[in-house]
């Protein structure tokens, strides 16, 4: 009788040992799989390519030699500056246009001119970052109608000394201005496809 009981105890102990060993192996396998997965995720994150930046760094460029003629978008989050001149003399008479940038501005440049930017990024117009409205409005900057904003009538708003301008091109000549106004409070403005609307110290309220 004692031999039978002893034998049964031996079988029970052996079975329990096997079960514990099996669970241990399973946990080890799961841990190994998790570790491998984490390693793979880490490698994926480490090898992800950086976003491509198509911007042209600040500086002075001769159009047709250093930079191609055409339309560009110049952006700045700080006190940026853009200037186009007809020569490299540095004289005031040579300035075709110049502007302190609020947000973004479109500029068209021609062969033989000189293009200068400071504290700003420049993009070919077709590669410029897309405009993203905030709280259903566009803040200070210049926007191309039909590209950044749809044609139509809009309300513009400024709490203190705003400026709004509609122009027919991005050459920034006096003859390009369709309308402009210094205003405080609310004002309505109608814009058409192909025009440019500039707002400073204010917002364009979107429909």
Coordinates of C-alpha atoms in Angstrom, one line a residue:
X1 CA 0.0 0.0 0.0
X2 CA 2.8 2.4 0.9
X3 CA 4.6 1.6 -2.4
X4 CA 1.4 2.5 -4.3
X5 CA 1.0 5.8 -2.5
X6 CA 4.7 6.6 -3.0
X7 CA 4.3 5.9 -6.7
X8 CA 1.3 8.1 -7.1
X9 CA 3.1 11.0 -5.3
X10 CA 6.0 10.6 -7.7
X11 CA 3.7 10.8 -10.7
X12 CA 2.0 13.9 -9.3
X13 CA 5.3 15.7 -8.6
X14 CA 6.6 14.8 -12.1
X15 CA 3.5 16.1 -13.7
X16 CA 3.6 19.4 -11.8
X17 CA 7.3 19.8 -12.6
X18 CA 6.5 19.3 -16.4
X19 CA 3.7 21.8 -16.2
X20 CA 5.8 24.5 -14.5
X21 CA 8.6 23.9 -17.1
X22 CA 6.1 24.2 -20.0
X23 CA 4.7 27.5 -18.6
X24 CA 8.2 28.9 -18.1
X25 CA 9.1 28.0 -21.7
X26 CA 5.9 29.7 -23.0
X27 CA 6.6 32.9 -21.0
X28 CA 10.2 32.9 -22.3
X29 CA 9.0 32.5 -25.9
X30 CA 6.4 35.4 -25.4
X31 CA 9.1 37.6 -23.9
X32 CA 11.4 36.8 -26.8
X33 CA 8.7 37.7 -29.3
X34 CA 7.9 41.0 -27.6
X35 CA 11.5 41.9 -27.4
X36 CA 12.0 41.2 -31.1
X37 CA 8.9 43.3 -31.9
X38 CA 10.1 46.2 -29.9
X39 CA 13.5 46.0 -31.6
X40 CA 11.8 46.0 -35.0
X41 CA 9.7 49.0 -34.1
X42 CA 12.8 50.9 -32.8
X43 CA 14.7 50.2 -36.1
X44 CA 11.7 51.4 -38.1
X45 CA 11.5 54.6 -36.2
X46 CA 15.3 55.1 -36.5
X47 CA 15.3 54.6 -40.3
X48 CA 12.3 56.8 -41.1
X49 CA 13.4 59.4 -43.7
X50 CA 13.3 63.1 -42.7
X51 CA 10.6 65.2 -44.5
X52 CA 12.0 66.7 -47.7
X53 CA 12.6 70.5 -47.5
X54 CA 12.3 72.2 -50.9
X55 CA 13.0 75.6 -49.5
X56 CA 15.8 77.9 -50.8
X57 CA 18.0 79.3 -48.0
X58 CA 18.2 83.0 -47.3
X59 CA 20.7 85.1 -49.2
X60 CA 21.1 87.1 -52.4
X61 CA 20.6 85.5 -55.8
X62 CA 21.0 86.6 -59.4
X63 CA 17.9 85.6 -61.3
X64 CA 18.7 83.5 -64.3
X65 CA 22.1 82.5 -62.9
X66 CA 21.5 81.4 -59.3
X67 CA 17.7 81.0 -59.3
X68 CA 15.2 80.5 -62.1
X69 CA 12.7 83.3 -63.1
X70 CA 9.2 82.7 -61.9
X71 CA 6.8 83.0 -59.0
X72 CA 7.9 82.1 -55.5
X73 CA 6.4 82.0 -52.0
X74 CA 8.5 83.5 -49.2
X75 CA 7.6 82.6 -45.6
X76 CA 8.8 83.7 -42.2
X77 CA 7.8 83.0 -38.6
X78 CA 9.9 86.0 -37.4
X79 CA 10.9 89.4 -38.8
X80 CA 11.6 88.2 -42.4
X81 CA 12.5 90.5 -45.3
X82 CA 12.4 90.1 -49.1
X83 CA 13.8 92.4 -51.7
X84 CA 14.0 92.5 -55.5
X85 CA 16.4 94.9 -57.2
X86 CA 17.3 95.6 -60.8
X87 CA 21.0 95.7 -60.2
X88 CA 23.6 95.0 -57.4
X89 CA 24.6 98.6 -56.7
X90 CA 22.7 98.6 -53.4
X91 CA 21.2 102.0 -54.2
X92 CA 17.6 102.9 -53.3
X93 CA 16.9 103.6 -57.0
X94 CA 17.6 100.0 -57.8
X95 CA 14.8 98.6 -55.6
X96 CA 11.9 97.0 -57.5
X97 CA 10.1 95.8 -54.4
X98 CA 10.9 95.2 -50.7
X99 CA 8.7 94.0 -47.8
X100 CA 8.9 93.0 -44.2
X101 CA 7.1 89.6 -44.2
X102 CA 4.2 88.8 -42.1
X103 CA 3.5 85.1 -42.6
X104 CA 3.9 84.6 -46.3
X105 CA 4.2 86.6 -49.5
X106 CA 4.2 85.8 -53.2
X107 CA 7.0 87.3 -55.4
X108 CA 7.5 87.1 -59.1
X109 CA 11.1 87.6 -60.3
X110 CA 12.6 88.1 -63.8
X111 CA 15.9 87.4 -65.4
X112 CA 18.6 89.9 -64.6
X113 CA 17.0 91.0 -61.3
X114 CA 18.5 90.2 -57.9
X115 CA 16.5 88.5 -55.2
X116 CA 17.3 88.8 -51.5
X117 CA 15.8 87.2 -48.4
X118 CA 16.6 87.4 -44.7
X119 CA 15.2 85.3 -41.9
X120 CA 13.0 83.6 -44.4
X121 CA 12.4 80.5 -46.5
X122 CA 11.7 80.6 -50.2
X123 CA 9.8 78.0 -52.2
X124 CA 8.8 77.7 -55.9
X125 CA 5.1 78.5 -55.9
X126 CA 4.1 75.0 -56.8
X127 CA 6.1 73.5 -54.0
X128 CA 5.2 75.9 -51.2
X129 CA 3.6 74.6 -48.0
X130 CA -0.2 74.4 -48.2
X131 CA -2.2 77.1 -46.4
X132 CA -3.9 75.8 -43.3
X133 CA -6.6 78.0 -41.7
X134 CA -6.8 78.3 -38.0
X135 CA -10.2 78.7 -36.3
X136 CA -11.8 79.2 -39.7
X137 CA -9.7 82.2 -40.6
X138 CA -6.5 83.2 -42.3
X139 CA -4.1 85.4 -40.4
X140 CA -1.6 88.0 -41.6
X141 CA 0.0 87.1 -45.0
X142 CA -0.6 87.2 -48.7
X143 CA -2.9 84.6 -50.4
X144 CA -3.5 83.7 -54.0
X145 CA -7.1 83.6 -54.9
X146 CA -8.1 80.2 -56.4
X147 CA -5.1 78.5 -54.7
X148 CA -5.0 79.5 -51.1
X149 CA -8.5 81.0 -50.8
X150 CA -11.6 80.7 -53.0
X151 CA -13.0 83.7 -55.0
X152 CA -15.9 85.6 -53.4
X153 CA -16.8 88.1 -50.7
X154 CA -15.1 88.0 -47.3
X155 CA -15.1 89.9 -44.1
X156 CA -11.7 91.0 -42.8
X157 CA -11.2 92.0 -39.2
X158 CA -8.6 94.0 -37.2
X159 CA -8.6 95.2 -33.6
X160 CA -5.9 97.7 -34.2
X161 CA -4.6 99.3 -37.4
X162 CA -5.1 96.6 -40.0
X163 CA -4.2 96.7 -43.7
X164 CA -5.9 94.9 -46.6
X165 CA -4.8 95.0 -50.2
X166 CA -6.0 93.3 -53.4
X167 CA -3.5 93.1 -56.3
X168 CA -3.6 91.6 -59.8
X169 CA -0.1 90.1 -59.7
X170 CA 2.8 89.3 -57.4
X171 CA 5.3 91.7 -59.0
X172 CA 4.4 94.3 -56.3
X173 CA 4.3 97.3 -58.6
X174 CA 2.1 100.3 -57.9
X175 CA 0.1 99.5 -61.0
X176 CA -0.7 96.0 -59.7
X177 CA -2.9 97.3 -56.8
X178 CA -6.6 96.9 -57.4
X179 CA -7.6 98.2 -53.9
X180 CA -6.1 98.8 -50.5
X181 CA -7.2 100.2 -47.2
X182 CA -6.1 100.9 -43.6
X183 CA -8.9 99.9 -41.3
X184 CA -9.9 99.0 -37.8
X185 CA -12.9 96.7 -37.0
X186 CA -14.7 94.8 -39.8
X187 CA -14.6 95.4 -43.5
X188 CA -16.0 93.5 -46.5
X189 CA -13.8 92.7 -49.6
X190 CA -14.5 90.9 -52.8
X191 CA -11.8 88.9 -54.6
X192 CA -11.6 87.2 -57.9
X193 CA -9.6 84.2 -59.2
X194 CA -6.0 85.0 -60.1
X195 CA -5.9 88.0 -57.7
X196 CA -3.8 88.2 -54.5
X197 CA -5.2 89.4 -51.1
X198 CA -2.8 90.7 -48.5
X199 CA -3.8 91.1 -44.8
X200 CA -1.6 92.7 -42.1
X201 CA -2.4 92.9 -38.4
X202 CA -5.7 91.3 -39.1
X203 CA -7.6 88.2 -40.2
X204 CA -9.7 87.0 -43.2
X205 CA -12.8 85.3 -41.9
X206 CA -13.6 82.3 -44.0
X207 CA -17.2 81.2 -44.8

